[in-house]
Short mmCIF file of C-alpha atoms in Angstrom, two decimals:
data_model
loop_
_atom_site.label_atom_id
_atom_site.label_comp_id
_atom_site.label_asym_id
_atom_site.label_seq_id
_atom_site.Cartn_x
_atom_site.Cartn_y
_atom_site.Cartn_z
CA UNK V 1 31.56 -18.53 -9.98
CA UNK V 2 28.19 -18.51 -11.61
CA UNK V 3 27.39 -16.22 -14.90
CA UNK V 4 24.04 -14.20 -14.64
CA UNK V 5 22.44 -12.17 -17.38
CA UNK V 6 21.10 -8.58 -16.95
CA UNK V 7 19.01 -7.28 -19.19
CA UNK V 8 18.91 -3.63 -18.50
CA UNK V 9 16.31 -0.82 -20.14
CA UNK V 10 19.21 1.83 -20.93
CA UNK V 11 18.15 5.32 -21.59
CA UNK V 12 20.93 7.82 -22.35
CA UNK V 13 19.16 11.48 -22.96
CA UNK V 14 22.39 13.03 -24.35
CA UNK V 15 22.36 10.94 -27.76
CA UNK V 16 19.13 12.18 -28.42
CA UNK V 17 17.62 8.29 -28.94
CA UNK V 18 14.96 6.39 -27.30
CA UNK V 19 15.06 4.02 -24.13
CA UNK V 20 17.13 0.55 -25.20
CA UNK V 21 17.62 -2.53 -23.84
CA UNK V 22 21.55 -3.93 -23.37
CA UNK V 23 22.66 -7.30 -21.98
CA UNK V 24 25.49 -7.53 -19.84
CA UNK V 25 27.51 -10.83 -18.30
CA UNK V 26 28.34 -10.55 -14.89
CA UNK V 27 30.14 -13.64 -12.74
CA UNK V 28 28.79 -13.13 -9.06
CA UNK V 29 28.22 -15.23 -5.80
CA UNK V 30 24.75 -16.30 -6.15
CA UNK V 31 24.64 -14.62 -2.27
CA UNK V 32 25.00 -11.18 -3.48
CA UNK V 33 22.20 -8.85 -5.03
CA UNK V 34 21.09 -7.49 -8.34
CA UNK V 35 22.57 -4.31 -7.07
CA UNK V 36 26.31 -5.97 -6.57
CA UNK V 37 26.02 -7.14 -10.40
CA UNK V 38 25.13 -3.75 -11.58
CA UNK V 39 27.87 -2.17 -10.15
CA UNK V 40 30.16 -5.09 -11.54
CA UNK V 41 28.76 -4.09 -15.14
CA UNK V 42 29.79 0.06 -14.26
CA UNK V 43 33.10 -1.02 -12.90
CA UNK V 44 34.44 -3.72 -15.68
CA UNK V 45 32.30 -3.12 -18.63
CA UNK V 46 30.26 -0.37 -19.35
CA UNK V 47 31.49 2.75 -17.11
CA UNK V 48 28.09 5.28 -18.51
CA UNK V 49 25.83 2.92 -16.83
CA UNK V 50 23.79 4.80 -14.21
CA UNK V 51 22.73 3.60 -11.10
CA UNK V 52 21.63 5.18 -7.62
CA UNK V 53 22.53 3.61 -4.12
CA UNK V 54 24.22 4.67 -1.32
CA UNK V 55 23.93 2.58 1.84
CA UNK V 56 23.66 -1.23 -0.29
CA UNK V 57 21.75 -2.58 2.97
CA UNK V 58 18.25 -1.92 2.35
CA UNK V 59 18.19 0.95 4.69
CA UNK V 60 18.77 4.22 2.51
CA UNK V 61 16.17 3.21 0.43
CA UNK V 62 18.43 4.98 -2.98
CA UNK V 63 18.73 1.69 -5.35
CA UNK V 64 14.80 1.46 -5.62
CA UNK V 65 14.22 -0.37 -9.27
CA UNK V 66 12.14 -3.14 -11.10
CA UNK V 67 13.64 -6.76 -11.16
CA UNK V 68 11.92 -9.17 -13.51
CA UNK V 69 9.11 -6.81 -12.92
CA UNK V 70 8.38 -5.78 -9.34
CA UNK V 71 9.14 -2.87 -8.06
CA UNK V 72 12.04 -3.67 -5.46
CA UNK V 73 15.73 -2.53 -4.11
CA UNK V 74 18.59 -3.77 -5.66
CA UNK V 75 20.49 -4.58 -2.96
CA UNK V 76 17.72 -6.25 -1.37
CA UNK V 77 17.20 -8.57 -4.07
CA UNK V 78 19.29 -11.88 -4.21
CA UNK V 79 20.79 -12.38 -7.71
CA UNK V 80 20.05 -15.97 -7.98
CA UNK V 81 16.90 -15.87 -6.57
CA UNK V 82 15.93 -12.59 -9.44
CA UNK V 83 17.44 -15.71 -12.01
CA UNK V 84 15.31 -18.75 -10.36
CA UNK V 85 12.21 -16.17 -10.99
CA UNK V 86 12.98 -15.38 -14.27
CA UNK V 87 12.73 -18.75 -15.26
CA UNK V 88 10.61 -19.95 -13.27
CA UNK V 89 8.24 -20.70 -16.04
CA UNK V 90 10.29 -22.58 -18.56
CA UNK V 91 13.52 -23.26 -16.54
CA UNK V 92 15.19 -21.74 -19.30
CA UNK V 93 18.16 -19.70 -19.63
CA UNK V 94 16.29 -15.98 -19.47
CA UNK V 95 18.15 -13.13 -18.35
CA UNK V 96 17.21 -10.78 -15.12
CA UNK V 97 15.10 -7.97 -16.65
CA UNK V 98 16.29 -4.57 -14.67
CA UNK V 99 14.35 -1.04 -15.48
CA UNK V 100 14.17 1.90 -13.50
CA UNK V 101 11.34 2.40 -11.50
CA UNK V 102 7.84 3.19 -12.75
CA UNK V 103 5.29 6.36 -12.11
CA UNK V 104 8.35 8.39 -12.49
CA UNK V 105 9.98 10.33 -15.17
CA UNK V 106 13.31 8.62 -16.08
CA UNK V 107 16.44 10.69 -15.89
CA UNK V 108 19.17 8.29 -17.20
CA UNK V 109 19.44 4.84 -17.04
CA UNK V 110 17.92 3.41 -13.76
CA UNK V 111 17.77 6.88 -12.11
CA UNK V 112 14.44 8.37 -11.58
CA UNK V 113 13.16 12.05 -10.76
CA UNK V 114 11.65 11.13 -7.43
CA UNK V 115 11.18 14.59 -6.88
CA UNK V 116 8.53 15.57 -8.89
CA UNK V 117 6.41 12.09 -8.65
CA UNK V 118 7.53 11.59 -4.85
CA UNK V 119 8.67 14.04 -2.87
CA UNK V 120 6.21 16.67 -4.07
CA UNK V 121 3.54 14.22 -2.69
CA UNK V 122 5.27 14.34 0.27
CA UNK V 123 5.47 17.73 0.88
CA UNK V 124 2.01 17.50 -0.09
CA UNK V 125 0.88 15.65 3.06
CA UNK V 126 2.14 18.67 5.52
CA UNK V 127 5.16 15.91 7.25
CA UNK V 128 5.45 17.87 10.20
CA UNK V 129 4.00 17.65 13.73
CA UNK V 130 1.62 20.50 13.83
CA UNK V 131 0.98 20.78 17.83
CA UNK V 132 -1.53 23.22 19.45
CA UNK V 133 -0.22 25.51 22.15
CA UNK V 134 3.56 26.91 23.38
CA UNK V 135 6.35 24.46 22.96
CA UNK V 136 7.58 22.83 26.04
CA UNK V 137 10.71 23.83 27.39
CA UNK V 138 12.71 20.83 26.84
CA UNK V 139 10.45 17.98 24.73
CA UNK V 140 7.11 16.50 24.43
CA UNK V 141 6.54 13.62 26.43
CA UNK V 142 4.06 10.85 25.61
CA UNK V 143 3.50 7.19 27.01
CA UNK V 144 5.26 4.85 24.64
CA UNK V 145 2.35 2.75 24.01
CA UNK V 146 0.60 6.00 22.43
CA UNK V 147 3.45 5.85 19.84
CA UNK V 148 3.28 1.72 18.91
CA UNK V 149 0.33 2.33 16.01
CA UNK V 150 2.58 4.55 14.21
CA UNK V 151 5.92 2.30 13.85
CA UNK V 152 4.83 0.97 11.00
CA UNK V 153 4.42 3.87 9.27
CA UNK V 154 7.51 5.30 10.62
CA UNK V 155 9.37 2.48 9.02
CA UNK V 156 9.45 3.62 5.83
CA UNK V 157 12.52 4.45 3.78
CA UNK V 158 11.08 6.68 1.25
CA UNK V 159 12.51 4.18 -1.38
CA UNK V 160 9.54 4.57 -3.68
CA UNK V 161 8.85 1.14 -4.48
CA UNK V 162 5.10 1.40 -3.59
CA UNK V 163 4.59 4.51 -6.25
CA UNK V 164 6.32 2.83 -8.53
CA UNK V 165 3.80 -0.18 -7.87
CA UNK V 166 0.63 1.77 -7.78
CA UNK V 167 -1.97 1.15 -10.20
CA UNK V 168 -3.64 4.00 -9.26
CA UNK V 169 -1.69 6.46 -10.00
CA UNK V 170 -0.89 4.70 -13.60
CA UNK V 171 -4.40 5.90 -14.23
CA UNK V 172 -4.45 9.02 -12.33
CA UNK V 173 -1.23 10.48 -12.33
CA UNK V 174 -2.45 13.11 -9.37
CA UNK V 175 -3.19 10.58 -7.19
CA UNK V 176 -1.35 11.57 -3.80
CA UNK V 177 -0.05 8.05 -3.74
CA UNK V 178 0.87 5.39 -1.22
CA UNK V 179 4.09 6.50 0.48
CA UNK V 180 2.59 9.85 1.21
CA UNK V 181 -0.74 8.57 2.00
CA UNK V 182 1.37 6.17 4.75
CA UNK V 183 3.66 9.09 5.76
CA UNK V 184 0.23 11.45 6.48
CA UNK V 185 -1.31 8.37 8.50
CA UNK V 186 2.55 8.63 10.83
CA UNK V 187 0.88 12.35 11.76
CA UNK V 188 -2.46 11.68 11.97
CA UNK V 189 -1.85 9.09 14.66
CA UNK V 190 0.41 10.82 16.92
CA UNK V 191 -0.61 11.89 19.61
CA UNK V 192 1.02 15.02 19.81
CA UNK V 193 -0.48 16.68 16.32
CA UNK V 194 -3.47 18.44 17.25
CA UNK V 195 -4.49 19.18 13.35
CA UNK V 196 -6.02 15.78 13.01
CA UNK V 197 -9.60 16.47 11.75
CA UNK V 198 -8.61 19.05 9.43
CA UNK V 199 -5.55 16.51 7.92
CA UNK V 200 -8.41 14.22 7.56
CA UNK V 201 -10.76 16.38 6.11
CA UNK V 202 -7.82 17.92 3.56
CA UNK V 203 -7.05 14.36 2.32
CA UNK V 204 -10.44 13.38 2.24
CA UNK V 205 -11.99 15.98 0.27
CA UNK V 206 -9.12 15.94 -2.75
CA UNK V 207 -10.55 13.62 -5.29
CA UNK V 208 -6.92 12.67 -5.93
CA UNK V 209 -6.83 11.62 -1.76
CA UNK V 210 -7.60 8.32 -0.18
CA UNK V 211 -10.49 7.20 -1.89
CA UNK V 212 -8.34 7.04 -5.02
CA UNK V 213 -6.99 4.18 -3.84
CA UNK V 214 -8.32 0.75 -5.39
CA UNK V 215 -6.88 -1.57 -2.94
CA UNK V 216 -4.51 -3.50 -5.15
CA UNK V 217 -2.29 -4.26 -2.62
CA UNK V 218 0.72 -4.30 -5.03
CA UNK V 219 2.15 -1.34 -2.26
CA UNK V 220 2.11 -3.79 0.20
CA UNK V 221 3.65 -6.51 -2.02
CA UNK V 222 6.14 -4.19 -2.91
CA UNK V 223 7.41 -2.78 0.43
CA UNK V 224 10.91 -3.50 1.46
CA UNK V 225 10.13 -2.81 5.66
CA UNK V 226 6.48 -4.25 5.27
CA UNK V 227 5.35 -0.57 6.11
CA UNK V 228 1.98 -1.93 4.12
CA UNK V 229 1.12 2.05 2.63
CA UNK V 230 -2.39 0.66 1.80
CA UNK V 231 -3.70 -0.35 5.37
CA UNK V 232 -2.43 3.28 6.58
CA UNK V 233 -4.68 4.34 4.13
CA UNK V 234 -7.32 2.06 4.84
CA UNK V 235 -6.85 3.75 8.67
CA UNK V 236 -7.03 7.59 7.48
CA UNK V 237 -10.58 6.14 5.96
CA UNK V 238 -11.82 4.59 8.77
CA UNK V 239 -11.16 7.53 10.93
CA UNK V 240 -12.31 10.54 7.94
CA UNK V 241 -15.26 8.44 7.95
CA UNK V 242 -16.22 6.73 10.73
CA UNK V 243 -14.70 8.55 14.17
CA UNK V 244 -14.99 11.77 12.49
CA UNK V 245 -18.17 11.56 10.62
CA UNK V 246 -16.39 13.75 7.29
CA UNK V 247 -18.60 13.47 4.34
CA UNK V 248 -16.79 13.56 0.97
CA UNK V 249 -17.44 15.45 -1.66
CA UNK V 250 -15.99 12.80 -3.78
CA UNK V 251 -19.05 10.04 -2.33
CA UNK V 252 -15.97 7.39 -0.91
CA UNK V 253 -17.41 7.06 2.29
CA UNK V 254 -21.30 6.95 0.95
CA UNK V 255 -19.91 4.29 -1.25
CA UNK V 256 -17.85 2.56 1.39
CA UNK V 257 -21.25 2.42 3.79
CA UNK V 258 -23.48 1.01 0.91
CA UNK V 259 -21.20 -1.34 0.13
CA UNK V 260 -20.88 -2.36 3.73
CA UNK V 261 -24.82 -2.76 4.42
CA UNK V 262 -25.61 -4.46 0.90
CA UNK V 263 -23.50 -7.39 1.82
CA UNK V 264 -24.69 -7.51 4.97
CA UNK V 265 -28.05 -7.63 4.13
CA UNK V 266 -27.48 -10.00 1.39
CA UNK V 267 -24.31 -11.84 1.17
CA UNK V 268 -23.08 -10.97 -2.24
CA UNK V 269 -22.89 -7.68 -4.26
CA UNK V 270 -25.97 -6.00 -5.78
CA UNK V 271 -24.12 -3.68 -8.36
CA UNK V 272 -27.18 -1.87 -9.62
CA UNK V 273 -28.10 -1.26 -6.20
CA UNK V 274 -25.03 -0.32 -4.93
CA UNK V 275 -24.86 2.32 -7.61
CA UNK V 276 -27.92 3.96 -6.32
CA UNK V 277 -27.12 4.19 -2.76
CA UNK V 278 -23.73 5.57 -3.58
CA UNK V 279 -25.38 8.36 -4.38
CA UNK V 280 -28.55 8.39 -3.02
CA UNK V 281 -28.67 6.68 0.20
CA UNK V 282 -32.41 6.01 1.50
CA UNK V 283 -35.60 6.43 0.77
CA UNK V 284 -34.93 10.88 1.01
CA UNK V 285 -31.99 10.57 -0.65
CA UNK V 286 -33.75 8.97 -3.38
CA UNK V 287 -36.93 11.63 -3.84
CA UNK V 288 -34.63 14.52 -3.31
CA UNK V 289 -31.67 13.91 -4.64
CA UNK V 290 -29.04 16.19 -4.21
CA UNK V 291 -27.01 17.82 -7.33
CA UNK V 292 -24.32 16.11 -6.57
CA UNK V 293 -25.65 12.91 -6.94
CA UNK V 294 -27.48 13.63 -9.67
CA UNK V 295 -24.55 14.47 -11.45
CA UNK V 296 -22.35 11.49 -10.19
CA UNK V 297 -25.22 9.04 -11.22
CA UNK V 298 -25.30 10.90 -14.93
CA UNK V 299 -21.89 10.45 -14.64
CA UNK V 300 -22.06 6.38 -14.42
CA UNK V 301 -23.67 5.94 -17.33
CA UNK V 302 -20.81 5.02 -19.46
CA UNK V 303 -19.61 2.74 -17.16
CA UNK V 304 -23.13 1.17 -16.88
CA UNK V 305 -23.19 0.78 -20.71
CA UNK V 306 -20.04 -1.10 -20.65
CA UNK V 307 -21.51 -3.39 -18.10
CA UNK V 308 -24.31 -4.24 -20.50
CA UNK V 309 -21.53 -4.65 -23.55
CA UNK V 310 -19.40 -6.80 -21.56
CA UNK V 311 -22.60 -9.25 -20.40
CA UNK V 312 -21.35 -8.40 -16.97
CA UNK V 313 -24.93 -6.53 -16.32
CA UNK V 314 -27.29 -8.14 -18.57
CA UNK V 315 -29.22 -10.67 -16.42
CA UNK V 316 -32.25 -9.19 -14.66
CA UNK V 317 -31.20 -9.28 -11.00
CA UNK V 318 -28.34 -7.28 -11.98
CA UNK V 319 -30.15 -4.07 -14.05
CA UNK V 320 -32.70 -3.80 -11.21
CA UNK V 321 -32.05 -2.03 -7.93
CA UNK V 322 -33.42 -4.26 -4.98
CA UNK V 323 -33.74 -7.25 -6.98
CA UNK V 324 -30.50 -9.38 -6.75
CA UNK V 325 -30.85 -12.37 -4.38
CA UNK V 326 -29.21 -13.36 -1.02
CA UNK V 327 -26.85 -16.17 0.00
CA UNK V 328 -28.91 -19.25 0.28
CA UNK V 329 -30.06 -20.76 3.24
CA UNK V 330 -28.70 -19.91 6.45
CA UNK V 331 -25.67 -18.70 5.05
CA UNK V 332 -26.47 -15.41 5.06
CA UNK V 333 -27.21 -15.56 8.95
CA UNK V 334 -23.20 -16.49 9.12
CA UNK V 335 -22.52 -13.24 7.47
CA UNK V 336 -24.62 -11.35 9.92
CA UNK V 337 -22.74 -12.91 12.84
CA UNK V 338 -19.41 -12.30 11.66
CA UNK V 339 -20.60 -8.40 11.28
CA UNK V 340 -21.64 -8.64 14.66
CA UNK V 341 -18.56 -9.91 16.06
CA UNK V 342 -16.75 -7.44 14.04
CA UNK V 343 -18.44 -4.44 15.66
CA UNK V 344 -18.07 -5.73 19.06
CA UNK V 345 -14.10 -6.29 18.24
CA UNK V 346 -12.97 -3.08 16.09
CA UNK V 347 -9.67 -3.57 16.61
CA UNK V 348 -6.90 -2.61 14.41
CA UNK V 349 -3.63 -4.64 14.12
CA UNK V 350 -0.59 -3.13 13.97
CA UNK V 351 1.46 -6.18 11.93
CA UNK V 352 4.92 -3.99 11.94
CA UNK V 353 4.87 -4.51 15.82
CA UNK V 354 5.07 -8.80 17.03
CA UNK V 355 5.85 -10.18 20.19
CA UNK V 356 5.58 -13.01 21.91
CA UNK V 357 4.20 -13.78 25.78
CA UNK V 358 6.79 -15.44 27.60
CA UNK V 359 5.37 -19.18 27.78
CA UNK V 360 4.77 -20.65 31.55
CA UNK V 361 6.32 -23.95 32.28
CA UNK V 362 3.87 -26.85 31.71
CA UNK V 363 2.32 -27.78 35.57
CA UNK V 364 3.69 -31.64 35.41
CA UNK V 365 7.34 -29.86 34.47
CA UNK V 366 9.83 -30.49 37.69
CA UNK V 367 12.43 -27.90 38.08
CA UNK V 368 15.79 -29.65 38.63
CA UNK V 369 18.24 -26.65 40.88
CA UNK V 370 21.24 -26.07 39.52
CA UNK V 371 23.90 -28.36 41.07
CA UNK V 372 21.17 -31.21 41.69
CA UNK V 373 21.15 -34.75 39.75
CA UNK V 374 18.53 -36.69 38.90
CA UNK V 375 18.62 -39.00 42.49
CA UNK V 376 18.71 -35.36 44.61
CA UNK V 377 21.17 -33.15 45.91
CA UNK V 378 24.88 -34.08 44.89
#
């Protein structure tokens, strides 16, 4: 049987000391999970470690934790595979670093308060159908290919690996956060919620909402049932912004657009540029600007200055508004065609949801009936 090594970050509040790490040896299958090796340790060595899980098949979502890490679940997570990528740099002989997960206050050992850092975020999001009108007598029926955008959203096990991920809300703490951001995208795309302009509007307005997000994708890297939390938030923006028209107090969609039409009119990013029509989109915008913008652009300034620190703003094309160049050649015509193509074809994929068309025999392909050789009938 092979020998593994967990390093676990211990963190026992009754002895009044700091968080500690604590080796353990543990002799497992190399099929089993991290999860299987912590238990071992509670069972044969150490009894006071702590450690949440319920189900052990990735479906409860309770043993949410980092390994080596990355925000994962235990019993998800192969034990010999957590070893091969702990020493996967020097092929040494490092041990499988476990801590609890992060973004959330630690209670003892690997055990979290989820309910503060998750589940007030969910609660947050109003997770309830909200329909308009009586209720029917027995239930409310819908076709089932209104319901297929939503699966992936419904998927998730409200595990907390993405919050535990997010560097967003390492920075702001009151950022609503990706598993409550995905769980308010479930509502806002069913078609039997008739509050979906003012959900939109709600989460769209709270600076702390979905233009907090930064699009790091480590949610998506992180999710056990490939929910992917940021492209339902990516979908609440597109329709707060676009099929609603909802204009932000906190500028994310005027920022969104600018972006959009400065690299389609030039192919690469014109910082300084984009800057000013963030705030102050066209030529009105610019001669009477509103308070607002005034006070967002005043507001830049420091991170202008450490632009110019940095060298990442000092050449000319980059201080001046207007003045950075386009792709060369007729490269920049390729950009305008793929814009085109992706207006004509808005289509959002739902990745939770495959399947494959059943594949027609080739027309050269003879059937041979059942009972029949190769020379004809038998």
């Amino acid at each position: 049987m092979p020998e593994y090594t967990l390093k676990v970050r211990r963190y026992q509040p009754e002895t009044g000391e700091g968080p500690y790490w604590q080796e353990f040896k543990v002799d497992l299958d190399p099929d089993l999970s991290v999860l299987d090796g912590l238990l071992q340790v509670r069972d044969r060595t150490d009894g006071t470690l702590v450690v949440r899980c319920s189900c052990r098949a990735a479906i409860c979502g309770s043993c949410g934790m980092k390994v080596n890490g990355e925000s994962t679940l235990g019993c998800k997570t192969q034990i010999s595979e957590a070893h091969e990528r702990a020493n996967r740099r020097d092929g040494g002989a490092n041990p499988i670093v476990v801590e609890p997960m992060a973004n959330m206050p630690v209670i003892k050992d690997l055990v979290t308060d989820m309910e503060s850092t998750h589940w007030a975020k969910i609660r947050r999001v109003t997770p309830w159908l909200l329909p308009e009108g009586e209720p029917p007598e027995r239930e409310y029926v819908v076709p089932p290919e209104s319901m297929i955008d939503i699966t992936q959203s419904m998927a998730c096990i409200q595990c907390g690996a993405c919050v535990s991920s997010c560097l967003s809300m390492e920075v702001d703490p009151e950022f609503i956060g990706p598993a409550a951001l995905a769980k308010a995208y479930r509502f806002v795309g069913d078609p039997r919620d008739s509050q979906t302009t003012e959900r939109l509007y709600d989460l769209a307005q709270d600076p702390h909402g979905i233009y907090d997000c930064t699009h790091c994708f480590s949610c998506v890297d992180a999710c056990p049932k490939d929910v992917a939390p940021m492209d339902q938030i990516m979908r609440l923006r597109r329709l707060a912004g676009h099929d609603h028209e909802i204009d932000d107090v906190n500028n994310g969609h005027r920022h969104e657009t600018a972006f959009v039409k400065i690299i389609e009119k030039k192919g690469t990013l014109d910082e300084s540029l984009l800057l000013q029509e963030s705030y102050a989109q066209g030529i009105k915008g610019k001669l009477i600007p509103r308070g607002g913008a005034i006070k967002g652009l005043i507001g830049s300034i420091p991170t202008a200055i450490r632009g110019l620190r940095t060298g990442k703003m000092r050449s000319l094309p980059k201080l001046i508004p207007g003045v950075h160049h386009k792709l060369p050649g007729d490269a920049q015509g390729h950009v305008k065609r793929l814009y085109s193509h992706a207006e004509e074809h808005r289509t959002q994929l739902n990745l939770y949801i495959t399947g494959e068309e059943e594949l027609e025999p080739e027309p050269d392909e003879e059937k041979i009936e059942p009972g029949a050789d190769e020379e004809g009938e038998g």
